[in-house]
Amino acid sequence: DSGVTQTPKHLITATGQRVTLRCSPRSGDLSVYWYQQSLDQGLQFLIQYYNGEERAKGNILERFSAQQFPDLHSELNLSSLELGDSALYFCASSPGRIEEETQYFGPGTRLLVL
Amino acid sequence: AQKITQTQPGMFVQEKEAVTLDCTYDTSDPSYGLFWYKQPSSGEMIFLIYQGSYDQQNATEGRYSLNFQKARKSANLVISASQLGDSAMYFCAMREGEGGADGLTFGKGTHLIIQP
């Protein structure tokens, strides 16, 4: 157990809908990262938050957004869903310091868009 | 150009043998970090080992060691005395630039199957 929690574990929804994925980082970690894993794109970095502020952006679509709350949990919002958004979405956390930069991953949320 | 290249899509290895999983990387940044993760069929991503670009010695964690050859830009994972439970996907990943910012770039992975 990495100490990172994600809910829900599975999500089935329809095209055009909007969903919210939730992540709680390990105790003491200030950085939260979101990744998408799909068969055709592999594992891709989406976005990073550090202590409530956006810190880095990867291949995140405009239809997707995220935020980190004062208690450091994070949410990833996916809207106007398309079939191609079906994937495993991971949250990871780290202390956010160069001397402790290992990212620990949550169990993931498996999203299926029908 | 790919930043992380894992040239072995799949590998079959006999139990108790040592395994080397290849990873080459491409960066012009002097500061970077290299990571290996294991993803069993259940789907979770398990951190195995880390090597910083300025580290003088190869990283080791139990049965895992990282063969870091900076000039060749390779960071191969070595698993000693393989076990059936080592069967999984293995991903090499890199962080570029000063630590604390930016996500990891992953390779496509190697599917390792340990045979009894």
Tab-separated table of C-alpha atoms in Angstrom:
chain	number	residue	atom	x	y	z
A	1	ASP	CA	0.000	0.000	0.000
A	2	SER	CA	1.538	3.284	-1.170
A	3	GLY	CA	-0.551	5.460	1.147
A	4	VAL	CA	-2.165	7.260	-1.806
A	5	THR	CA	-5.910	6.704	-2.074
A	6	GLN	CA	-8.122	7.178	-5.120
A	7	THR	CA	-11.871	7.003	-5.516
A	8	PRO	CA	-13.776	5.575	-7.215
A	9	LYS	CA	-11.958	2.435	-8.301
A	10	HIS	CA	-14.154	1.969	-11.331
A	11	LEU	CA	-16.373	4.363	-13.239
A	12	ILE	CA	-18.642	3.669	-16.183
A	13	THR	CA	-20.280	6.583	-17.940
A	14	ALA	CA	-21.556	7.717	-21.307
A	15	THR	CA	-20.104	9.991	-23.963
A	16	GLY	CA	-20.705	13.649	-23.309
A	17	GLN	CA	-20.869	13.231	-19.547
A	18	ARG	CA	-18.654	14.742	-16.841
A	19	VAL	CA	-16.907	12.853	-14.030
A	20	THR	CA	-14.727	13.730	-11.057
A	21	LEU	CA	-11.892	11.575	-9.835
A	22	ARG	CA	-10.606	12.055	-6.306
A	23	CYS	CA	-7.148	11.567	-4.813
A	24	SER	CA	-5.730	11.825	-1.300
A	25	PRO	CA	-1.921	12.004	-1.172
A	26	ARG	CA	0.346	10.308	1.322
A	27	SER	CA	0.528	12.018	4.686
A	28	GLY	CA	2.988	14.891	4.473
A	29	ASP	CA	3.223	14.971	0.671
A	30	LEU	CA	2.593	18.375	-0.886
A	31	SER	CA	2.777	17.426	-4.567
A	32	VAL	CA	0.052	15.606	-6.439
A	33	TYR	CA	0.414	14.348	-10.007
A	34	TRP	CA	-2.205	12.968	-12.379
A	35	TYR	CA	-1.406	10.422	-15.100
A	36	GLN	CA	-3.457	8.696	-17.768
A	37	GLN	CA	-2.667	5.157	-18.923
A	38	SER	CA	-4.265	3.968	-22.151
A	39	LEU	CA	-3.409	1.193	-24.582
A	40	ASP	CA	-2.541	3.524	-27.448
A	41	GLN	CA	-0.870	6.400	-25.565
A	42	GLY	CA	0.795	4.513	-22.744
A	43	LEU	CA	1.412	6.354	-19.467
A	44	GLN	CA	1.144	10.113	-19.851
A	45	PHE	CA	1.647	12.898	-17.353
A	46	LEU	CA	-1.345	15.224	-17.199
A	47	ILE	CA	-0.795	17.808	-14.486
A	48	GLN	CA	0.947	18.529	-11.176
A	49	TYR	CA	-0.144	20.538	-8.166
A	50	TYR	CA	2.083	21.619	-5.297
A	51	ASN	CA	0.533	22.866	-2.061
A	52	GLY	CA	-2.593	24.034	-3.820
A	53	GLU	CA	-0.978	25.657	-6.844
A	54	GLU	CA	-0.604	24.303	-10.347
A	55	ARG	CA	3.091	23.563	-10.890
A	56	ALA	CA	3.440	21.758	-14.202
A	57	LYS	CA	1.263	20.786	-17.114
A	58	GLY	CA	1.673	17.829	-19.407
A	59	ASN	CA	-0.589	16.449	-22.103
A	60	ILE	CA	-3.808	17.491	-20.454
A	61	LEU	CA	-6.779	18.177	-22.732
A	62	GLU	CA	-8.740	21.412	-22.397
A	63	ARG	CA	-11.787	19.339	-21.468
A	64	PHE	CA	-9.900	18.159	-18.382
A	65	SER	CA	-9.160	20.238	-15.308
A	66	ALA	CA	-7.840	19.639	-11.835
A	67	GLN	CA	-7.432	21.337	-8.503
A	68	GLN	CA	-5.804	20.747	-5.151
A	69	PHE	CA	-7.652	21.738	-2.030
A	70	PRO	CA	-6.332	23.210	1.257
A	71	ASP	CA	-6.342	19.743	2.837
A	72	LEU	CA	-4.111	18.693	-0.124
A	73	HIS	CA	-6.533	16.243	-1.680
A	74	SER	CA	-6.948	16.675	-5.412
A	75	GLU	CA	-9.698	16.216	-7.946
A	76	LEU	CA	-9.460	15.616	-11.670
A	77	ASN	CA	-12.501	16.705	-13.640
A	78	LEU	CA	-13.134	15.181	-17.051
A	79	SER	CA	-15.912	16.713	-19.135
A	80	SER	CA	-17.538	16.147	-22.542
A	81	LEU	CA	-16.231	12.617	-22.340
A	82	GLU	CA	-15.326	10.723	-25.483
A	83	LEU	CA	-14.787	7.028	-26.088
A	84	GLY	CA	-11.053	7.672	-26.287
A	85	ASP	CA	-10.979	8.959	-22.708
A	86	SER	CA	-11.453	5.410	-21.468
A	87	ALA	CA	-8.283	4.712	-19.514
A	88	LEU	CA	-6.730	4.063	-16.144
A	89	TYR	CA	-6.175	7.350	-14.312
A	90	PHE	CA	-3.491	7.439	-11.664
A	91	CYS	CA	-2.784	9.936	-8.982
A	92	ALA	CA	0.707	10.037	-7.489
A	93	SER	CA	2.183	12.066	-4.662
A	94	SER	CA	5.612	13.102	-3.447
A	95	PRO	CA	7.001	15.501	-0.855
A	96	GLY	CA	7.885	17.831	-3.726
A	97	ARG	CA	11.545	18.269	-2.839
A	98	ILE	CA	14.463	17.258	-5.049
A	99	GLU	CA	16.005	15.152	-2.270
A	100	GLU	CA	12.742	13.237	-1.934
A	101	GLU	CA	11.277	13.202	-5.406
A	102	THR	CA	10.001	9.636	-5.706
A	103	GLN	CA	6.372	9.603	-6.758
A	104	TYR	CA	4.145	7.027	-5.102
A	105	PHE	CA	1.103	5.977	-7.082
A	106	GLY	CA	-2.424	5.318	-5.976
A	107	PRO	CA	-4.355	2.249	-7.129
A	108	GLY	CA	-5.934	4.140	-10.023
A	109	THR	CA	-9.442	4.809	-11.267
A	110	ARG	CA	-10.495	2.747	-14.245
A	111	LEU	CA	-12.773	4.838	-16.451
A	112	LEU	CA	-14.930	3.316	-19.159
A	113	VAL	CA	-16.804	5.643	-21.493
A	114	LEU	CA	-19.596	3.962	-23.462
B	1	ALA	CA	12.541	11.263	-30.520
B	2	GLN	CA	11.491	9.105	-27.621
B	3	LYS	CA	12.789	10.222	-24.276
B	4	ILE	CA	12.653	6.755	-22.739
B	5	THR	CA	13.228	3.625	-24.797
B	6	GLN	CA	12.565	0.133	-23.582
B	7	THR	CA	13.524	-2.200	-26.401
B	8	GLN	CA	12.182	-5.444	-24.913
B	9	PRO	CA	8.398	-5.638	-25.279
B	10	GLY	CA	8.381	-9.033	-23.588
B	11	MET	CA	10.741	-11.410	-21.808
B	12	PHE	CA	10.484	-14.978	-20.595
B	13	VAL	CA	12.882	-15.951	-17.804
B	14	GLN	CA	13.308	-19.094	-15.737
B	15	GLU	CA	12.642	-18.773	-12.024
B	16	LYS	CA	15.763	-18.035	-9.914
B	17	GLU	CA	17.668	-16.593	-12.878
B	18	ALA	CA	18.817	-12.979	-12.927
B	19	VAL	CA	16.974	-10.600	-15.262
B	20	THR	CA	18.154	-7.417	-16.931
B	21	LEU	CA	15.539	-5.028	-18.296
B	22	ASP	CA	16.908	-2.435	-20.672
B	23	CYS	CA	16.229	1.278	-20.587
B	24	THR	CA	17.889	4.088	-22.492
B	25	TYR	CA	17.016	7.733	-22.067
B	26	ASP	CA	17.476	10.960	-23.922
B	27	THR	CA	17.962	14.282	-22.221
B	28	SER	CA	20.254	17.273	-22.472
B	29	ASP	CA	19.487	18.334	-18.911
B	30	PRO	CA	22.364	17.765	-16.447
B	31	SER	CA	19.898	17.187	-13.608
B	32	TYR	CA	17.500	14.297	-13.986
B	33	GLY	CA	16.140	11.315	-12.121
B	34	LEU	CA	15.493	7.794	-13.323
B	35	PHE	CA	12.885	5.482	-11.876
B	36	TRP	CA	11.634	1.947	-12.314
B	37	TYR	CA	8.079	0.924	-11.545
B	38	LYS	CA	6.392	-2.468	-11.547
B	39	GLN	CA	2.791	-2.913	-12.655
B	40	PRO	CA	1.308	-6.325	-11.856
B	41	SER	CA	-1.809	-7.553	-13.616
B	42	SER	CA	-3.885	-6.024	-10.808
B	43	GLY	CA	-2.945	-2.611	-12.202
B	44	GLU	CA	-1.220	-0.709	-9.419
B	45	MET	CA	2.110	1.049	-10.029
B	46	ILE	CA	4.749	-0.008	-7.517
B	47	PHE	CA	7.944	2.043	-7.114
B	48	LEU	CA	11.063	-0.116	-7.228
B	49	ILE	CA	14.206	1.984	-7.456
B	50	TYR	CA	15.563	5.484	-8.141
B	51	GLN	CA	18.814	6.862	-9.519
B	52	GLY	CA	19.703	10.541	-9.565
B	53	SER	CA	21.927	11.881	-12.335
B	54	TYR	CA	24.528	13.064	-9.836
B	55	ASP	CA	24.606	9.850	-7.831
B	56	GLN	CA	28.065	8.311	-7.927
B	57	GLN	CA	27.017	4.792	-7.085
B	58	ASN	CA	24.457	2.508	-8.693
B	59	ALA	CA	21.246	2.293	-6.700
B	60	THR	CA	20.256	-0.958	-5.011
B	61	GLU	CA	17.058	-1.981	-3.227
B	62	GLY	CA	16.955	-5.567	-2.074
B	63	ARG	CA	16.897	-7.806	-5.157
B	64	TYR	CA	16.732	-4.774	-7.454
B	65	SER	CA	19.736	-2.870	-8.703
B	66	LEU	CA	20.087	-0.194	-11.331
B	67	ASN	CA	22.988	-0.427	-13.745
B	68	PHE	CA	23.513	3.274	-14.456
B	69	GLN	CA	25.819	4.058	-17.362
B	70	LYS	CA	25.655	7.821	-17.740
B	71	ALA	CA	27.836	8.140	-20.845
B	72	ARG	CA	25.698	5.594	-22.651
B	73	LYS	CA	22.480	7.083	-21.213
B	74	SER	CA	21.292	3.737	-20.004
B	75	ALA	CA	19.619	2.746	-16.746
B	76	ASN	CA	19.008	-0.972	-16.838
B	77	LEU	CA	17.124	-2.712	-14.047
B	78	VAL	CA	18.637	-5.929	-12.735
B	79	ILE	CA	16.501	-8.333	-10.737
B	80	SER	CA	18.494	-11.015	-8.997
B	81	ALA	CA	17.108	-14.483	-8.237
B	82	SER	CA	13.803	-13.934	-10.012
B	83	GLN	CA	10.579	-15.160	-8.437
B	84	LEU	CA	7.181	-16.053	-9.882
B	85	GLY	CA	5.794	-12.925	-8.249
B	86	ASP	CA	8.117	-10.792	-10.379
B	87	SER	CA	5.901	-11.457	-13.409
B	88	ALA	CA	4.545	-8.023	-14.349
B	89	MET	CA	4.984	-5.001	-16.614
B	90	TYR	CA	8.057	-2.945	-15.799
B	91	PHE	CA	8.316	0.722	-16.675
B	92	CYS	CA	11.355	2.952	-16.802
B	93	ALA	CA	10.674	6.662	-16.234
B	94	MET	CA	12.589	9.925	-16.138
B	95	ARG	CA	12.227	13.293	-14.464
B	96	GLU	CA	14.075	16.132	-16.203
B	97	GLY	CA	15.144	19.449	-14.782
B	98	GLU	CA	15.295	20.466	-11.159
B	99	GLY	CA	13.363	18.094	-8.952
B	100	GLY	CA	10.012	18.999	-7.541
B	101	ALA	CA	8.423	20.065	-10.774
B	102	ASP	CA	7.231	18.256	-13.858
B	103	GLY	CA	5.869	14.827	-14.185
B	104	LEU	CA	7.604	11.656	-15.233
B	105	THR	CA	8.080	10.520	-18.799
B	106	PHE	CA	7.539	6.781	-19.129
B	107	GLY	CA	8.759	4.180	-21.557
B	108	LYS	CA	6.384	1.715	-23.184
B	109	GLY	CA	7.298	-0.995	-20.710
B	110	THR	CA	8.588	-4.568	-20.716
B	111	HIS	CA	6.278	-7.466	-19.976
B	112	LEU	CA	8.280	-9.909	-17.855
B	113	ILE	CA	7.062	-13.460	-17.376
B	114	ILE	CA	8.848	-15.716	-14.911
B	115	GLN	CA	8.485	-19.389	-15.703
B	116	PRO	CA	8.737	-22.152	-13.063
